[in-house]
Amino acid sequence: MSTRTPLEPDIPAVWLEPVFHSVYLQAMVNYQEQFGELDRFKVKLKEFRHGMHSLLQVHNLLRQVGFPPSPQSGFEFGFSVPPAAHGAMGQAAITSEDIGQTFKAIAEYTPMRNNLFKYTWRENQDAGTIFIRPCFDIGAYGSFLFAGTAGTFLQMASFLLGPAEITKLVISMPWRLQSNGAALSHRLVSVEARFLKGANHVEISIPAELLRHRNATRDPGLYHLACEACRTELQILSGSTAARVKTRLQGLECSSWPTLAGMAESLGMSRRTLSRKLDRESTTYQALIDEIRTNLACWRLENTSQSVTDLAYDLGFKSESNFSRSFRRWMGTTPSQYRKLPE
């Protein structure tokens, strides 16, 4: 029996960190149910734990529900996400005084929902520009996630500016997209698109004449409350108990994962306190273990030829049958069937 740690050499450590909010995972499922070819009889999708999830979880979900890993598909998804889905960040954006303040809020508070990218807002006499740069290599679905994130920002601008003014925006990106009617959102068709050959970032520029465009949904009182909520949520996410537990688990071999009491002791708290803190974050210790096991199992099945038996032992199961039953409970299919999913 081989022994490996969950932090595998071919999975970057950052892929296991919490970076993407569960609301967008659910939005992806909803989008595929409405516009894609998702068959719930063949794909079992559980309710996502509220809060931030790892890029590995995102990658596995995108593959499972059949999203094409293309920027065009990403834009289509991004345009479908309403401002309300962004929580306090979305509220801060739409209650801002003007478009300039909207994009300042987006740049500052988006990391509370999507921490895959670095967001920078700059203004000069000609325009205001938000720069979106990946924080690390985000893999095969990088273009989808990159374009999807930019798409949500354009969707927000379209909501606030309206169809006439949105045509004055410019998006510069490292892809050439084909404008083939319904396959590309009318919002992107209406924005000037520029190709940045060899670039690894996206820019959305708003002319100076629009920066002081007063938002019809502006509300100074709600804006202040939303910003306070954003700052509070960012602080909570940075000190999440679930994130601390997952970090500890990811540094250990699956076969040596501690009991709940052992984990509590390592974190300097009682078993009861740890359970209570996790309950406040809508999860349990066993659910966190299952989440890591699920993501690692899906990754290995997709990217290696390791036998199901060896994988079962590596993930701390006593037998292949035990692992297969658990995998079916997690994913609604067997490990062998999951391995055969189309790329």
mmCIF file of C-alpha atoms in Angstrom, residues 8-201:
data_model
loop_
_atom_site.group_PDB
_atom_site.id
_atom_site.type_symbol
_atom_site.label_atom_id
_atom_site.label_comp_id
_atom_site.label_asym_id
_atom_site.label_seq_id
_atom_site.Cartn_x
_atom_site.Cartn_y
_atom_site.Cartn_z
ATOM 1 C CA GLU A 8 0.033 16.119 -3.904
ATOM 2 C CA PRO A 9 3.044 17.300 -5.934
ATOM 3 C CA ASP A 10 0.852 17.803 -9.011
ATOM 4 C CA ILE A 11 -1.796 19.806 -7.151
ATOM 5 C CA PRO A 12 -0.524 23.295 -6.228
ATOM 6 C CA ALA A 13 -1.094 24.164 -2.575
ATOM 7 C CA VAL A 14 -3.140 27.211 -3.576
ATOM 8 C CA TRP A 15 -5.626 24.928 -5.346
ATOM 9 C CA LEU A 16 -6.669 23.667 -1.915
ATOM 10 C CA GLU A 17 -7.186 27.102 -0.344
ATOM 11 C CA PRO A 18 -10.677 28.660 -0.022
ATOM 12 C CA VAL A 19 -10.993 31.092 -2.955
ATOM 13 C CA PHE A 20 -14.454 30.832 -4.563
ATOM 14 C CA HIS A 21 -17.865 31.349 -2.949
ATOM 15 C CA SER A 22 -20.516 28.647 -2.923
ATOM 16 C CA VAL A 23 -23.122 30.996 -4.427
ATOM 17 C CA TYR A 24 -21.236 30.868 -7.740
ATOM 18 C CA LEU A 25 -21.012 27.074 -7.617
ATOM 19 C CA GLN A 26 -24.785 26.949 -7.294
ATOM 20 C CA ALA A 27 -25.123 29.534 -10.074
ATOM 21 C CA MET A 28 -23.052 27.286 -12.352
ATOM 22 C CA VAL A 29 -25.364 24.351 -11.696
ATOM 23 C CA ASN A 30 -28.451 26.516 -12.260
ATOM 24 C CA TYR A 31 -27.026 27.860 -15.517
ATOM 25 C CA GLN A 32 -26.276 24.396 -16.863
ATOM 26 C CA GLU A 33 -29.755 23.195 -15.905
ATOM 27 C CA GLN A 34 -31.300 26.076 -17.829
ATOM 28 C CA PHE A 35 -28.986 26.456 -20.807
ATOM 29 C CA GLY A 36 -26.663 23.447 -20.845
ATOM 30 C CA GLU A 37 -27.138 19.712 -21.011
ATOM 31 C CA LEU A 38 -27.110 18.849 -17.325
ATOM 32 C CA ASP A 39 -28.967 15.644 -16.547
ATOM 33 C CA ARG A 40 -29.667 15.386 -12.823
ATOM 34 C CA PHE A 41 -30.500 11.714 -13.272
ATOM 35 C CA LYS A 42 -26.876 11.135 -14.245
ATOM 36 C CA VAL A 43 -25.188 13.822 -12.138
ATOM 37 C CA LYS A 44 -25.676 13.929 -8.398
ATOM 38 C CA LEU A 45 -25.138 17.410 -7.013
ATOM 39 C CA LYS A 46 -25.221 17.981 -3.290
ATOM 40 C CA GLU A 47 -25.953 21.247 -1.554
ATOM 41 C CA PHE A 48 -22.753 23.226 -1.239
ATOM 42 C CA ARG A 49 -21.410 24.244 2.135
ATOM 43 C CA HIS A 50 -21.984 27.987 2.482
ATOM 44 C CA GLY A 51 -18.780 29.948 2.191
ATOM 45 C CA MET A 52 -15.549 29.778 0.244
ATOM 46 C CA HIS A 53 -14.423 26.640 -1.601
ATOM 47 C CA SER A 54 -11.175 25.541 -3.200
ATOM 48 C CA LEU A 55 -10.229 25.833 -6.860
ATOM 49 C CA LEU A 56 -9.997 22.041 -6.906
ATOM 50 C CA GLN A 57 -13.685 21.892 -5.936
ATOM 51 C CA VAL A 58 -14.526 24.395 -8.701
ATOM 52 C CA HIS A 59 -12.522 22.450 -11.284
ATOM 53 C CA ASN A 60 -14.232 19.178 -10.371
ATOM 54 C CA LEU A 61 -17.703 20.743 -10.514
ATOM 55 C CA LEU A 62 -17.125 22.383 -13.901
ATOM 56 C CA ARG A 63 -16.018 19.072 -15.342
ATOM 57 C CA GLN A 64 -18.885 17.180 -13.738
ATOM 58 C CA VAL A 65 -21.631 19.465 -15.068
ATOM 59 C CA GLY A 66 -20.037 19.728 -18.516
ATOM 60 C CA PHE A 67 -19.031 23.379 -18.911
ATOM 61 C CA PRO A 68 -16.780 23.978 -21.942
ATOM 62 C CA PRO A 69 -13.452 25.399 -20.646
ATOM 63 C CA SER A 70 -13.601 28.354 -23.074
ATOM 64 C CA PRO A 71 -13.664 32.116 -22.466
ATOM 65 C CA GLN A 72 -16.816 32.426 -24.566
ATOM 66 C CA SER A 73 -18.611 29.983 -22.270
ATOM 67 C CA GLY A 74 -17.256 31.929 -19.290
ATOM 68 C CA PHE A 75 -18.654 35.220 -20.563
ATOM 69 C CA GLU A 76 -22.045 33.652 -21.159
ATOM 70 C CA PHE A 77 -22.103 32.383 -17.582
ATOM 71 C CA GLY A 78 -20.811 35.681 -16.156
ATOM 72 C CA PHE A 79 -23.533 37.685 -17.891
ATOM 73 C CA SER A 80 -26.146 35.413 -16.292
ATOM 74 C CA VAL A 81 -25.140 36.240 -12.705
ATOM 75 C CA PRO A 82 -27.379 38.978 -11.229
ATOM 76 C CA PRO A 83 -25.969 41.674 -8.873
ATOM 77 C CA ALA A 84 -27.851 40.141 -5.932
ATOM 78 C CA ALA A 85 -25.732 36.980 -6.193
ATOM 79 C CA HIS A 86 -22.678 38.969 -5.088
ATOM 80 C CA GLY A 87 -24.115 39.558 -1.615
ATOM 81 C CA ALA A 88 -22.861 42.597 0.294
ATOM 82 C CA MET A 89 -20.324 43.321 -2.444
ATOM 83 C CA GLY A 90 -23.109 43.501 -5.028
ATOM 84 C CA GLN A 91 -25.157 45.744 -2.763
ATOM 85 C CA ALA A 92 -22.196 48.080 -2.267
ATOM 86 C CA ALA A 93 -21.719 48.234 -6.034
ATOM 87 C CA ILE A 94 -25.294 49.074 -6.987
ATOM 88 C CA THR A 95 -25.894 51.537 -4.110
ATOM 89 C CA SER A 96 -22.722 53.482 -4.952
ATOM 90 C CA GLU A 97 -23.086 57.121 -5.884
ATOM 91 C CA ASP A 98 -21.646 56.727 -9.379
ATOM 92 C CA ILE A 99 -19.922 54.248 -11.709
ATOM 93 C CA GLY A 100 -16.476 55.239 -10.490
ATOM 94 C CA GLN A 101 -17.425 54.394 -6.919
ATOM 95 C CA THR A 102 -19.077 51.196 -8.133
ATOM 96 C CA PHE A 103 -15.850 49.890 -9.641
ATOM 97 C CA LYS A 104 -13.799 50.975 -6.638
ATOM 98 C CA ALA A 105 -16.129 48.835 -4.498
ATOM 99 C CA ILE A 106 -15.857 45.934 -6.947
ATOM 100 C CA ALA A 107 -12.046 46.060 -6.856
ATOM 101 C CA GLU A 108 -11.923 46.253 -3.058
ATOM 102 C CA TYR A 109 -14.589 43.748 -2.084
ATOM 103 C CA THR A 110 -14.691 41.109 -4.836
ATOM 104 C CA PRO A 111 -12.003 39.016 -3.010
ATOM 105 C CA MET A 112 -14.643 38.176 -0.372
ATOM 106 C CA ARG A 113 -16.424 36.167 -3.087
ATOM 107 C CA ASN A 114 -13.790 35.405 -5.719
ATOM 108 C CA ASN A 115 -10.165 35.412 -4.622
ATOM 109 C CA LEU A 116 -8.752 33.801 -7.767
ATOM 110 C CA PHE A 117 -7.715 37.178 -9.146
ATOM 111 C CA LYS A 118 -6.129 40.449 -8.129
ATOM 112 C CA TYR A 119 -8.368 43.428 -8.864
ATOM 113 C CA THR A 120 -6.892 46.895 -9.353
ATOM 114 C CA TRP A 121 -8.835 50.097 -10.095
ATOM 115 C CA ARG A 122 -7.036 53.069 -11.644
ATOM 116 C CA GLU A 123 -8.306 56.429 -12.802
ATOM 117 C CA ASN A 124 -6.746 59.132 -14.957
ATOM 118 C CA GLN A 125 -8.083 62.099 -16.902
ATOM 119 C CA ASP A 126 -9.250 59.894 -19.756
ATOM 120 C CA ALA A 127 -10.786 56.835 -18.114
ATOM 121 C CA GLY A 128 -11.133 54.525 -15.178
ATOM 122 C CA THR A 129 -9.867 50.978 -15.647
ATOM 123 C CA ILE A 130 -10.211 47.811 -13.636
ATOM 124 C CA PHE A 131 -7.380 45.326 -14.174
ATOM 125 C CA ILE A 132 -8.053 41.643 -13.493
ATOM 126 C CA ARG A 133 -5.003 39.395 -13.085
ATOM 127 C CA PRO A 134 -4.921 35.752 -11.946
ATOM 128 C CA CYS A 135 -3.196 35.265 -8.591
ATOM 129 C CA PHE A 136 -1.792 31.901 -9.715
ATOM 130 C CA ASP A 137 -2.128 29.297 -12.478
ATOM 131 C CA ILE A 138 -5.802 28.271 -12.425
ATOM 132 C CA GLY A 139 -5.528 25.349 -14.803
ATOM 133 C CA ALA A 140 -7.653 24.036 -17.639
ATOM 134 C CA TYR A 141 -10.699 26.105 -16.686
ATOM 135 C CA GLY A 142 -8.647 29.265 -16.274
ATOM 136 C CA SER A 143 -10.042 31.008 -19.352
ATOM 137 C CA PHE A 144 -13.608 30.146 -18.350
ATOM 138 C CA LEU A 145 -13.164 31.529 -14.820
ATOM 139 C CA PHE A 146 -11.225 34.553 -16.069
ATOM 140 C CA ALA A 147 -13.868 35.505 -18.636
ATOM 141 C CA GLY A 148 -16.704 34.624 -16.259
ATOM 142 C CA THR A 149 -15.347 37.054 -13.672
ATOM 143 C CA ALA A 150 -14.997 39.838 -16.266
ATOM 144 C CA GLY A 151 -18.490 39.013 -17.495
ATOM 145 C CA THR A 152 -20.013 39.574 -14.056
ATOM 146 C CA PHE A 153 -18.414 43.037 -13.950
ATOM 147 C CA LEU A 154 -19.773 43.927 -17.388
ATOM 148 C CA GLN A 155 -23.170 42.636 -16.338
ATOM 149 C CA MET A 156 -23.039 44.972 -13.317
ATOM 150 C CA ALA A 157 -22.052 47.925 -15.520
ATOM 151 C CA SER A 158 -24.840 47.095 -17.984
ATOM 152 C CA PHE A 159 -27.377 47.009 -15.148
ATOM 153 C CA LEU A 160 -26.324 50.479 -13.949
ATOM 154 C CA LEU A 161 -25.573 52.226 -17.243
ATOM 155 C CA GLY A 162 -28.218 50.839 -19.568
ATOM 156 C CA PRO A 163 -27.928 49.682 -23.194
ATOM 157 C CA ALA A 164 -26.885 53.033 -24.686
ATOM 158 C CA GLU A 165 -24.021 53.945 -22.357
ATOM 159 C CA ILE A 166 -22.613 50.421 -22.094
ATOM 160 C CA THR A 167 -21.475 50.712 -25.712
ATOM 161 C CA LYS A 168 -18.847 53.263 -24.595
ATOM 162 C CA LEU A 169 -16.948 50.699 -22.505
ATOM 163 C CA VAL A 170 -13.845 48.909 -23.791
ATOM 164 C CA ILE A 171 -12.750 45.428 -22.757
ATOM 165 C CA SER A 172 -9.194 44.346 -23.581
ATOM 166 C CA MET A 173 -8.497 40.628 -23.250
ATOM 167 C CA PRO A 174 -6.108 37.858 -24.315
ATOM 168 C CA TRP A 175 -8.671 36.018 -26.468
ATOM 169 C CA ARG A 176 -10.312 36.478 -29.838
ATOM 170 C CA LEU A 177 -13.986 35.607 -29.546
ATOM 171 C CA GLN A 178 -16.257 34.691 -32.413
ATOM 172 C CA SER A 179 -19.429 36.727 -32.582
ATOM 173 C CA ASN A 180 -21.854 34.094 -33.806
ATOM 174 C CA GLY A 181 -25.247 35.373 -32.777
ATOM 175 C CA ALA A 182 -26.866 33.758 -29.772
ATOM 176 C CA ALA A 183 -23.648 32.018 -28.740
ATOM 177 C CA LEU A 184 -22.166 35.336 -27.593
ATOM 178 C CA SER A 185 -24.022 37.626 -25.235
ATOM 179 C CA HIS A 186 -25.439 40.802 -26.753
ATOM 180 C CA ARG A 187 -23.820 42.748 -23.900
ATOM 181 C CA LEU A 188 -20.337 41.766 -25.013
ATOM 182 C CA VAL A 189 -21.245 42.409 -28.660
ATOM 183 C CA SER A 190 -22.225 45.969 -27.676
ATOM 184 C CA VAL A 191 -18.897 46.661 -25.914
ATOM 185 C CA GLU A 192 -15.747 47.455 -27.875
ATOM 186 C CA ALA A 193 -13.439 44.435 -27.557
ATOM 187 C CA ARG A 194 -9.684 44.622 -28.074
ATOM 188 C CA PHE A 195 -7.265 41.703 -28.331
ATOM 189 C CA LEU A 196 -4.183 41.782 -26.080
ATOM 190 C CA LYS A 197 -1.784 39.325 -27.701
ATOM 191 C CA GLY A 198 0.278 37.411 -25.143
ATOM 192 C CA ALA A 199 -1.331 39.168 -22.176
ATOM 193 C CA ASN A 200 -2.343 37.479 -18.931
ATOM 194 C CA HIS A 201 -4.865 40.026 -17.743
#
